[in-house]
Amino acid sequence: MSRLKNVFTGKKDGSIMSLYITAGFPEKTSTVNLVLEMEKAGADIIELGMPFSDPLADGPTIQYASDVAIKNGVDLDVIFDMVSEIRKSSRIPIVLMGYINPILYYGLEAFCKKAGESGADALIIPDVPIEESKELKAEAHKNGLDVIYLVAPNSKDERMKLVDTESSGFVYCVSVTGVTGARSGEEVAKSVSKFKDRVKASIQKNPIMIGFGIKSHDDAKQIAGDVDGFIVGSALIETIRSNYPNSDWKEKTLAFVKALKGN
Amino acid sequence: MYNFPTKQGYFGRFGGKFVPEILIPAVEELELAFEEARNDESFKKEFLDLLKEYVGRPTPLSYCNRLTEHYGKAKIYFKREDLCHTGAHKINNTIGQILLAKRMGKKRIIAETGAGQHGVATATVCAKFGLECVVYMGEEDTVRQKLNVDRMRLLGAEVRPVYSGSKTLKDATNEAIRDWVTNVDDTFYIIGSVVGPHPYPMMVREFQKIIGEETKRQLQETEGKLPDYVLACVGGGSNAMGIFYPFINDSVNLIGLEAAGHGAETHMTAASIAKGQIGVLHGAKSYLLQEPGGQIQLAHSVSAGLDYPGIGPEHAHLHDSKRVQYYPVTDADALEAIKLTSRLEGIIPALESAHAIAYLEELMPTTSNNEIVVVNCSGRGDKDMGTISKEIFGD
């Protein structure tokens, strides 16, 4: 069984926690250790952000982390090395998340091959919808990588079913329209329940992970309690940002992760 | 017969709709609305009436006798888009798109702008139609195009400066897309060029092709024939697509001039075709200026309207298919062209348009007296007086 499938086996209580960090933020050398420590602190899945200069689906927080990572010299080869290094001591599923342009520049075929070899499990490419996905999906699957697509509150039921058919690993459920990091958990909780009913009716094949606007364990319980799990990105990056470079930035970050998980 | 884009929005291997899932319903809705509108006689009539009575079309095709004498070769004509209401061709497209927005029941308009001409054209139609208007503009551009910022404000638009990245058109576009992602239900994004996800490149071309249609008709009336050459500057490429498209199946040399900045061989350039590689930005696959590793390179051009690291996907295709020739023109050559045109023709062209005019230096010696060259004078230079004062008079 694949590492990603394994995570979802037998659980359906909203407790699966996927954490997004931009690779190479805040330091190029901090990522591997941070991932391993976050796993110990309760992370079930890691989404490793591949930085891009023009992240048009992201808010200021992830834009900032991407800029820092690019300045730190992070490119795709650096990220493959990070994944290989993590794989030496961990089986936590790693989802590579980023925009398509650096991947095209690297070469779609070479990228998927290297990603698979390094031990990554899946891809989320937010600016490649299903319509543009044929080659990407073929190359990814050839190399044992799942491709995860997104649904949003304005996705029609038919579209959700298509996303479910096309996705493997899980379906990323965007809780609100907007960029990453823009809304509060309360705002999301208010609007999300109707949307979730539609999601649960349409997404039958894949686990459902819900993200956008989750900043605390309470948010997670409230928003994701009745799906498979939740995704936190901007709030985690924001925690790192506000504590780095103090000597205890990592402890603070891991404390935040533990609290998110409810440990 | 030229028949692009495909149903999927591709011009050869370029174009497509590389957008986040949230925008898929929006581009699909837009595609349907546009298809309906373009086949609706009342929509066409309203569009053409507004172009006539509000924009001032048809714009003249002016014979440039002194510029012609200066080179002593082919006859030179300017298509006078500088005489459009608001000072550039941009308003042809904003009229089309706001009619569509109204038809779709959208309440709020957003736009990106570089030189500010598209921003002004959008603010203008929003005033005319009574819709809320937010324009994103790179902070650097708000400084070098201050006059246009104030025009937009006067017209009732909110101008939001963008501080990320290079603080120019690319970043303004990112921010506009982020706004669209957030407010997708009630907001219509008026894109200013033949860029972005399908159907924008096709739709903007359709609203701009009136430039070429008029040129063809006017030249038929005065000269009784087709031009031999048509020249236009290319940033995203809407004025160029507008004048090229009606000639695409004719035996006419079409030439697009990119902004080379300090030179296409330098890093300070905006020449996406001369220097770029294939990539995806702002929803479409096209030629893009990129750093090693595939990060987007910051573009440079003295002209804010051409200061963009990409080019419309249809131009990328027309380059590949060799139907259009694209050449880079430097900042310095564009400034020389402004001086020459101002003194010989009494026309102060926009810095953008001056890139097309500057190419006459290369082209004219190769032409003959019985040939005709048409240059799209896509905008007027009033907005550039700050830059011109600095660059030409050293003020």
XYZ file of C-alpha atoms in Angstrom:
658
model
C 0.000 0.000 0.000
C 1.281 3.484 -0.848
C 2.447 5.725 1.936
C -0.367 8.181 1.242
C -3.132 5.557 1.143
C -1.815 4.081 4.344
C -2.424 7.327 6.225
C -6.122 7.287 5.465
C -6.742 3.644 6.203
C -9.311 3.124 8.901
C -9.611 6.771 9.901
C -12.547 9.029 9.147
C -12.626 11.452 12.062
C -11.107 14.576 10.577
C -7.892 14.081 12.470
C -5.467 13.639 9.550
C -3.235 16.678 9.587
C -1.395 17.838 6.474
C 1.100 20.659 6.936
C 2.362 22.933 4.191
C 5.774 24.505 4.373
C 7.711 26.197 1.633
C 10.900 24.231 0.986
C 13.909 26.251 2.119
C 11.958 28.599 4.388
C 13.157 30.102 6.650
C 16.543 28.548 5.825
C 17.682 26.253 3.078
C 19.094 23.862 5.677
C 16.152 23.982 8.084
C 13.611 22.054 6.019
C 14.666 18.418 6.455
C 14.904 18.610 10.228
C 11.718 20.665 10.484
C 9.774 18.051 8.526
C 11.078 15.205 10.699
C 10.263 17.123 13.878
C 6.816 18.082 12.643
C 6.123 14.422 12.006
C 6.973 13.672 15.627
C 4.750 16.566 16.695
C 1.764 15.063 14.914
C 1.905 15.808 11.178
C 0.469 12.979 9.069
C 1.263 14.408 5.631
C 3.760 17.046 4.514
C 3.080 19.381 1.616
C 6.402 20.730 0.487
C 6.047 24.014 -1.388
C 8.204 24.518 -4.452
C 8.722 28.281 -4.533
C 7.711 30.354 -7.551
C 8.246 34.049 -8.225
C 4.601 34.640 -9.171
C 2.364 32.529 -6.924
C -0.973 33.896 -8.063
C -3.179 31.689 -5.888
C -1.300 32.622 -2.726
C -1.715 35.433 -0.232
C 1.076 37.591 1.221
C 2.303 34.972 3.732
C 3.164 32.275 1.219
C 4.370 34.908 -1.248
C 6.817 36.003 1.416
C 8.000 32.461 2.177
C 8.454 31.808 -1.546
C 10.559 34.948 -1.970
C 12.754 33.956 0.972
C 13.190 30.419 -0.359
C 14.131 31.648 -3.834
C 16.679 34.045 -2.286
C 17.977 31.081 -0.258
C 18.799 29.371 -3.533
C 16.070 26.733 -3.498
C 15.362 25.099 -6.834
C 13.841 21.761 -7.799
C 17.112 19.816 -7.459
C 17.555 21.167 -3.946
C 14.022 20.016 -3.145
C 14.639 16.503 -4.518
C 17.706 16.293 -2.247
C 15.584 17.335 0.725
C 13.014 14.647 -0.027
C 15.713 11.960 -0.384
C 17.201 13.054 2.915
C 13.813 12.885 4.677
C 13.209 9.432 3.191
C 16.334 8.083 4.931
C 14.511 8.182 8.244
C 10.805 8.748 7.597
C 7.850 7.293 5.731
C 5.674 10.376 6.089
C 3.870 11.047 2.772
C 5.339 14.032 0.948
C 3.239 15.999 -1.495
C 5.113 18.424 -3.721
C 3.087 21.564 -4.268
C 3.904 24.372 -6.663
C 3.227 26.151 -9.918
C 3.807 24.629 -13.312
C 6.351 27.031 -14.811
C 9.506 25.872 -12.974
C 8.408 22.286 -13.689
C 8.089 22.959 -17.419
C 11.466 24.653 -17.355
C 12.951 21.574 -15.680
C 11.109 19.304 -18.097
C 7.916 17.529 -17.136
C 9.331 14.074 -17.737
C 12.579 14.684 -15.850
C 10.711 16.362 -13.008
C 8.311 13.470 -12.436
C 11.121 10.932 -12.700
C 13.286 12.743 -10.148
C 10.337 13.404 -7.851
C 9.415 9.721 -7.887
C 13.002 8.585 -7.353
C 13.577 10.966 -4.459
C 10.575 9.480 -2.626
C 7.839 12.061 -3.116
C 4.308 10.653 -3.129
C 2.075 13.129 -4.918
C 1.786 16.452 -6.715
C -0.523 19.434 -6.282
C -0.127 21.965 -9.102
C -2.805 24.613 -8.526
C -2.434 26.328 -11.902
C -2.893 23.096 -13.844
C -6.596 22.228 -13.816
C -7.806 18.909 -15.227
C -8.175 20.471 -18.702
C -4.416 21.051 -18.959
C -3.362 17.977 -17.077
C -3.060 15.130 -19.543
C 0.724 15.015 -19.878
C 1.374 15.866 -16.249
C -0.851 13.075 -15.048
C 0.622 10.526 -17.407
C 4.195 11.331 -16.377
C 3.294 11.451 -12.689
C 1.539 8.099 -12.734
C 4.408 6.548 -14.679
C 6.607 7.450 -11.728
C 4.263 6.357 -8.981
C 3.076 9.842 -8.079
C -0.533 10.669 -7.274
C -1.965 13.874 -8.707
C -4.279 15.735 -6.358
C -6.840 18.162 -7.747
C -8.850 20.780 -5.938
C -12.511 21.578 -5.542
C -13.829 24.961 -4.434
C -17.161 26.283 -3.156
C -18.073 27.419 -6.671
C -17.344 24.007 -8.236
C -20.493 22.426 -9.616
C -21.435 18.905 -8.509
C -20.515 17.475 -11.898
C -17.107 19.086 -11.663
C -16.549 17.644 -8.196
C -17.308 14.184 -9.529
C -14.814 14.722 -12.333
C -12.180 15.885 -9.846
C -12.836 12.766 -7.783
C -12.369 10.575 -10.854
C -9.167 12.306 -11.921
C -7.560 12.600 -8.468
C -5.703 10.002 -6.525
C -4.281 10.319 -3.013
C -6.914 12.722 -1.790
C -9.052 15.617 -2.983
C -8.021 19.055 -1.778
C -11.121 20.884 -0.742
C -10.681 24.673 -0.739
C -13.047 25.919 1.954
C -13.590 29.447 0.620
C -12.974 31.364 -2.589
C -9.820 33.391 -2.245
C -6.071 33.140 -1.957
C -4.270 31.251 0.800
C -4.193 32.743 4.264
C -6.802 35.406 3.736
C -9.696 34.313 5.958
C -10.264 33.448 9.596
C -11.487 30.074 10.795
C -14.711 31.616 12.047
C -15.497 33.100 8.661
C -14.872 29.758 7.024
C -16.882 27.747 9.518
C -19.916 29.927 8.841
C -19.991 29.288 5.103
C -18.499 25.849 4.782
C -21.201 23.420 5.900
C -23.413 23.567 2.805
C -20.386 23.226 0.591
C -19.199 20.237 2.577
C -22.520 18.485 2.136
C -22.058 18.749 -1.619
C -18.443 17.642 -1.362
C -19.328 14.573 0.670
C -22.065 13.635 -1.779
C -19.787 14.030 -4.821
C -16.376 12.856 -3.643
C -16.785 9.131 -3.158
C -13.528 7.598 -4.261
C -10.925 9.754 -2.534
C -10.310 10.937 1.003
C -11.296 14.588 1.529
C -8.839 17.047 2.997
C -10.028 20.560 3.677
C -7.827 23.634 3.710
C -7.825 27.465 3.677
C -8.587 29.420 6.856
C -7.637 26.785 9.454
C -5.421 28.324 12.118
C -6.082 26.302 15.279
C -7.200 22.920 16.583
C -10.655 24.360 17.232
C -10.909 25.583 13.630
C -9.856 22.133 12.462
C -12.442 20.361 14.613
C -15.181 22.718 13.540
C -14.363 22.805 9.841
C -12.956 19.341 9.144
C -14.574 17.196 11.846
C -16.717 15.293 9.376
C -14.199 14.812 6.563
C -10.853 12.986 6.576
C -8.628 15.767 7.676
C -7.336 19.291 7.365
C -4.518 21.261 5.799
C -2.667 24.140 7.427
C -0.235 26.315 5.501
C -0.290 30.068 5.986
C -0.841 29.895 9.759
C 2.197 27.630 10.095
C 4.370 29.848 7.891
C 3.139 32.866 9.861
C 4.201 31.183 13.114
C 7.667 30.539 11.742
C 7.888 34.048 10.355
C 6.970 35.717 13.620
C 9.493 33.670 15.656
C 12.413 33.412 13.260
C 15.355 34.061 13.783
C 14.928 33.904 17.572
C 16.820 30.906 18.985
C 13.557 29.209 19.977
C 11.762 29.600 16.635
C 11.711 25.875 16.046
C 10.383 25.009 19.543
C 7.628 27.601 19.095
C 6.788 26.196 15.687
C 6.608 22.625 16.967
C 4.495 23.717 19.922
C 2.087 25.264 17.403
C 2.016 22.002 15.435
C 1.275 19.971 18.582
C -1.518 22.344 19.511
C -2.975 22.096 15.999
C -3.119 18.356 16.284
C -4.686 18.692 19.714
C -1.832 16.960 21.497
C -7.327 29.396 -43.712
C -6.211 30.629 -40.319
C -8.564 29.311 -37.668
C -7.269 29.803 -34.146
C -7.801 29.329 -31.271
C -9.033 25.763 -30.962
C -12.007 24.962 -28.760
C -9.562 24.375 -25.908
C -8.124 27.847 -26.402
C -4.891 26.874 -28.124
C -3.000 28.739 -30.810
C -0.765 25.911 -31.989
C 1.011 24.835 -28.825
C 0.321 28.119 -26.994
C -2.558 29.399 -24.875
C -4.866 27.189 -22.843
C -6.371 27.947 -19.449
C -3.856 27.429 -16.682
C -5.969 28.750 -13.836
C -6.757 27.608 -10.303
C -9.886 25.502 -9.934
C -11.752 28.473 -8.408
C -11.522 30.295 -11.737
C -12.677 27.404 -13.905
C -16.386 28.262 -13.479
C -15.555 31.910 -14.201
C -13.713 31.301 -17.469
C -16.358 28.822 -18.582
C -19.131 31.307 -17.827
C -17.214 33.982 -19.724
C -16.654 31.719 -22.698
C -20.369 30.999 -22.970
C -21.348 34.638 -22.516
C -18.882 35.770 -25.164
C -20.030 33.177 -27.693
C -23.630 34.254 -27.177
C -22.786 37.924 -27.387
C -20.710 37.727 -30.548
C -23.614 36.083 -32.340
C -26.130 38.583 -31.032
C -26.829 41.410 -33.472
C -27.970 43.780 -30.726
C -24.689 43.289 -28.858
C -22.683 43.953 -32.010
C -24.731 47.058 -32.730
C -24.333 48.451 -29.238
C -20.578 47.818 -29.402
C -20.160 49.496 -32.790
C -22.415 52.424 -31.856
C -20.338 53.110 -28.766
C -17.110 52.867 -30.759
C -18.505 55.440 -33.162
C -20.193 57.871 -30.835
C -18.130 57.534 -27.673
C -14.653 56.432 -28.788
C -14.693 58.471 -32.001
C -14.199 55.695 -34.527
C -13.259 55.257 -37.229
C -9.876 56.695 -36.359
C -8.090 58.307 -39.323
C -5.458 56.640 -41.432
C -3.047 59.545 -41.828
C -0.601 59.807 -44.696
C 2.750 60.853 -43.219
C 4.139 62.933 -46.070
C 7.194 64.353 -44.303
C 8.181 61.032 -42.754
C 7.759 59.498 -46.217
C 10.011 62.212 -47.728
C 12.507 61.711 -44.912
C 13.080 58.112 -45.919
C 12.385 58.613 -49.642
C 11.030 55.133 -50.173
C 7.621 53.543 -49.529
C 4.603 55.612 -48.510
C 4.074 55.691 -44.753
C 0.647 55.787 -43.122
C -0.195 55.925 -39.413
C -3.339 54.300 -38.073
C -4.330 56.918 -35.542
C -5.392 54.998 -32.451
C -3.847 57.888 -30.524
C -6.996 59.797 -31.440
C -9.316 57.376 -29.657
C -11.099 58.733 -26.607
C -8.696 58.337 -23.638
C -5.682 58.368 -25.952
C -5.057 54.793 -27.028
C -6.556 51.691 -28.612
C -7.211 50.168 -25.173
C -10.748 51.534 -25.000
C -11.963 49.402 -27.933
C -11.507 46.377 -25.720
C -12.828 47.870 -22.486
C -16.051 48.877 -24.236
C -16.474 45.311 -25.457
C -15.738 43.747 -22.106
C -17.914 46.077 -20.047
C -20.863 45.345 -22.325
C -20.210 41.694 -21.635
C -19.918 42.315 -17.886
C -23.233 44.120 -17.928
C -24.818 41.294 -19.883
C -23.516 38.803 -17.300
C -24.905 40.884 -14.431
C -21.517 41.571 -12.808
C -21.419 44.479 -10.377
C -17.736 45.054 -9.879
C -14.895 45.529 -12.366
C -11.203 44.916 -11.774
C -8.281 45.527 -14.091
C -4.502 45.542 -14.173
C -2.555 48.310 -15.820
C 1.029 49.056 -16.795
C 1.273 52.432 -18.495
C -2.133 53.264 -17.094
C -3.825 53.438 -20.499
C -5.815 50.267 -19.926
C -6.574 51.428 -16.387
C -7.862 54.744 -17.681
C -9.847 53.016 -20.425
C -11.403 50.701 -17.823
C -12.115 53.506 -15.359
C -13.713 55.443 -18.210
C -16.159 52.730 -19.213
C -16.947 52.025 -15.555
C -17.883 55.676 -15.131
C -19.951 55.544 -18.297
C -21.791 52.392 -17.167
C -21.910 53.164 -13.456
C -19.931 50.145 -12.200
C -17.472 49.920 -9.317
C -13.876 49.874 -10.543
C -10.628 48.741 -8.906
C -7.384 49.029 -10.872
C -4.172 47.288 -9.815
C -0.989 49.063 -10.811
C 2.633 48.337 -9.963
C 3.999 50.886 -7.523
C 6.850 51.787 -9.876
C 4.330 52.472 -12.633
C 2.193 54.657 -10.361
C 5.250 56.894 -10.101
C 6.282 57.004 -13.752
C 2.664 57.279 -14.957
C 1.357 59.592 -12.231
C -0.848 61.500 -14.645
C -2.818 58.361 -15.469
C -3.198 57.509 -11.786
C -4.909 60.842 -11.246
C -7.055 60.417 -14.340
C -8.306 57.072 -12.998
C -9.057 58.591 -9.597
C -10.886 61.476 -11.192
C -12.965 58.958 -13.132
C -13.993 57.382 -9.838
C -11.782 54.282 -9.861
C -9.799 53.036 -6.901
C -6.139 52.596 -7.857
C -4.393 49.975 -5.727
C -0.595 50.173 -5.898
C 1.121 46.776 -5.948
C 4.349 46.458 -3.999
C 5.300 42.843 -4.750
C 7.949 41.622 -7.201
C 9.098 44.126 -9.795
C 6.228 46.494 -8.871
C 5.185 46.670 -12.544
C 2.595 45.156 -14.891
C 3.398 41.505 -14.117
C 2.779 42.039 -10.403
C -0.322 44.142 -11.010
C -1.673 41.199 -13.012
C -0.881 38.739 -10.190
C -2.764 40.936 -7.760
C -5.740 41.352 -10.088
C -5.948 37.565 -10.439
C -5.822 37.199 -6.631
C -8.719 39.650 -6.360
C -10.628 37.694 -9.006
C -10.032 34.416 -7.146
C -11.423 36.036 -4.002
C -14.428 37.852 -5.478
C -15.171 35.593 -8.397
C -18.956 35.603 -7.968
C -19.683 39.279 -8.538
C -16.496 40.510 -10.207
C -15.586 40.790 -13.880
C -11.890 40.982 -14.690
C -11.272 43.229 -17.704
C -7.887 42.047 -18.991
C -6.166 44.696 -21.068
C -4.317 42.639 -23.625
C -4.383 39.430 -25.637
C -3.017 37.547 -22.626
C -4.505 35.468 -19.809
C -6.491 32.234 -19.924
C -8.813 31.319 -22.770
C -11.120 33.006 -23.839
C -9.345 36.312 -23.102
C -6.718 36.271 -25.890
C -9.394 35.509 -28.478
C -11.954 37.865 -26.991
C -9.585 40.839 -26.769
C -8.480 40.210 -30.357
C -12.113 40.209 -31.471
C -12.748 43.551 -29.768
C -9.551 45.049 -31.229
C -9.748 43.745 -34.781
C -11.731 46.834 -35.746
C -8.322 48.564 -36.038
C -7.241 46.313 -38.898
C -10.675 46.210 -40.507
C -10.794 49.997 -40.711
C -7.211 50.175 -41.960
C -7.993 47.754 -44.762
C -11.080 49.680 -45.820
C -9.442 53.099 -45.558
C -6.411 52.081 -47.577
C -8.662 50.528 -50.183
C -10.415 53.902 -50.478
C -7.254 56.015 -50.744
C -4.810 53.693 -52.500
C -7.030 50.962 -53.856
C -4.835 48.194 -52.495
C -3.519 46.340 -49.502
C -0.490 47.581 -47.574
C 2.847 45.837 -48.105
C 3.874 46.119 -44.478
C 1.984 46.547 -41.221
C 4.004 47.440 -38.114
C 2.869 47.373 -34.479
C 4.511 47.322 -31.081
C 3.988 44.243 -28.940
C 3.906 44.088 -25.150
C 1.072 41.668 -24.442
C 0.149 42.457 -28.025
C -3.437 43.732 -28.275
C -2.902 46.638 -30.653
C -0.776 44.364 -32.831
C -3.369 41.559 -32.923
C -6.022 44.193 -33.609
C -4.305 45.515 -36.704
C -2.736 42.202 -37.863
C -5.703 39.887 -37.610
C -7.776 41.169 -40.556
C -4.662 40.813 -42.775
C -3.704 37.359 -41.577
C -4.878 35.554 -44.724
C -3.582 38.292 -47.052
C -0.210 38.647 -48.658
C 0.921 41.424 -46.308
C 4.144 41.504 -44.262
C 3.205 41.732 -40.598
C 5.926 42.901 -38.224
C 5.714 43.056 -34.433
C 8.202 45.128 -32.475
C 9.120 44.073 -28.963
C 10.699 46.265 -26.323
C 14.393 45.373 -26.120
C 15.016 47.793 -23.238
C 18.785 48.277 -23.055
C 19.159 45.581 -25.731
C 17.811 42.075 -26.292
C 21.286 40.718 -25.496
C 21.199 42.330 -22.010
C 19.290 41.351 -18.854
C 17.467 44.725 -18.981
C 14.967 43.771 -21.638
C 11.326 42.919 -22.260
C 11.861 41.022 -25.529
C 9.990 37.794 -24.739
C 10.196 36.335 -28.222
C 13.859 37.191 -28.813
C 14.959 36.093 -25.344
C 12.218 33.989 -23.790
C 11.478 30.300 -23.382
C 8.140 28.538 -23.367
C 6.409 28.685 -20.023
C 3.151 29.396 -18.221
C 2.244 32.712 -16.622
C -1.076 34.412 -15.932
C -3.126 31.552 -17.268
C -1.531 30.829 -20.636
C 1.390 29.028 -22.207
C 3.595 31.348 -24.219
C 7.124 32.726 -24.516
C 8.355 34.139 -21.206
C 11.508 35.762 -19.909
C 12.819 33.354 -17.307
C 15.725 32.964 -14.965
C 17.544 29.640 -14.921
C 15.273 27.420 -12.834
C 12.106 28.824 -14.297
C 11.474 31.813 -12.054
C 10.062 34.733 -14.025
C 12.693 37.295 -14.977
C 11.954 40.935 -14.280
C 11.361 42.733 -17.535
C 12.711 46.160 -18.377
C 11.481 48.747 -20.810
C 11.403 52.537 -20.705
C 7.789 52.134 -21.721
C 5.585 50.923 -18.887
C 3.077 49.437 -21.318
C 5.659 47.046 -22.783
C 7.374 46.267 -19.477
C 6.067 42.696 -19.263
C 8.002 39.399 -19.308
C 5.499 37.574 -21.529
C 3.604 37.949 -24.763
C 0.128 36.914 -25.880
C -0.076 33.230 -26.893
C -1.325 34.032 -30.389
C 1.831 36.059 -31.045
C 3.935 33.137 -29.825
C 2.126 30.980 -32.368
C 2.452 33.541 -35.177
C 6.166 33.649 -34.448
C 6.450 29.859 -34.541
C 4.491 29.644 -37.771
C 6.567 32.546 -39.182
C 3.418 34.398 -40.274
C 4.576 37.452 -38.302
C 8.168 38.616 -37.909
C 9.141 39.947 -34.488
C 12.125 42.197 -33.838
C 13.429 43.905 -30.698
C 13.704 47.720 -30.503
C 15.718 49.462 -27.783
C 14.647 52.233 -25.389
C 17.070 54.601 -27.129
C 15.708 53.918 -30.610
C 12.124 54.384 -29.396
C 13.030 57.775 -27.900
C 14.657 58.841 -31.185
C 11.474 57.857 -33.008
C 9.406 60.079 -30.703
C 11.616 63.054 -31.542
C 11.499 62.393 -35.266
C 7.742 61.848 -35.418
C 6.991 64.866 -33.268
C 9.061 67.189 -35.481
C 8.167 65.788 -38.892
C 4.527 64.910 -38.391
C 3.323 66.957 -35.444
C 2.333 63.719 -33.718
C 3.699 62.843 -30.281
C 3.291 59.074 -30.111
C 3.217 56.991 -26.949
C 6.521 55.416 -25.954
C 4.982 52.043 -26.748
C 3.947 53.029 -30.284
C 7.351 54.641 -30.812
C 8.871 51.150 -30.799
C 6.954 50.362 -33.966
C 7.832 53.685 -35.559
C 11.516 53.203 -34.706
C 11.657 50.107 -36.876
C 11.156 52.311 -39.954
C 14.901 53.016 -39.722
C 15.588 49.367 -40.523
C 12.681 48.712 -42.819
C 12.482 51.778 -45.048
C 15.805 51.381 -46.909
C 14.622 47.936 -48.037
C 11.301 49.216 -49.443
C 10.480 50.738 -52.811
C 8.456 53.793 -53.819
C 5.399 51.893 -54.958
C 5.023 50.138 -51.616
C 2.923 51.094 -48.595
C 3.822 50.811 -44.922
C 1.196 51.182 -42.212
C 2.308 51.779 -38.623
C -0.184 51.384 -35.809
C 0.174 54.553 -33.772
C -1.494 52.821 -30.852
C -1.468 55.701 -28.402
C -0.457 59.267 -27.771
C 2.546 60.400 -25.787
C 0.968 62.863 -23.345
C 1.142 60.308 -20.540
C 4.869 59.845 -21.201
C 5.881 63.495 -20.843
C 7.494 62.798 -17.461
C 9.739 60.106 -18.915
C 10.315 62.100 -22.103
C 11.351 65.214 -20.146
C 13.847 63.129 -18.217
C 15.211 61.074 -21.100
C 15.221 63.655 -23.895
C 15.633 66.987 -22.133
C 17.499 65.684 -19.105
C 15.038 67.422 -16.734
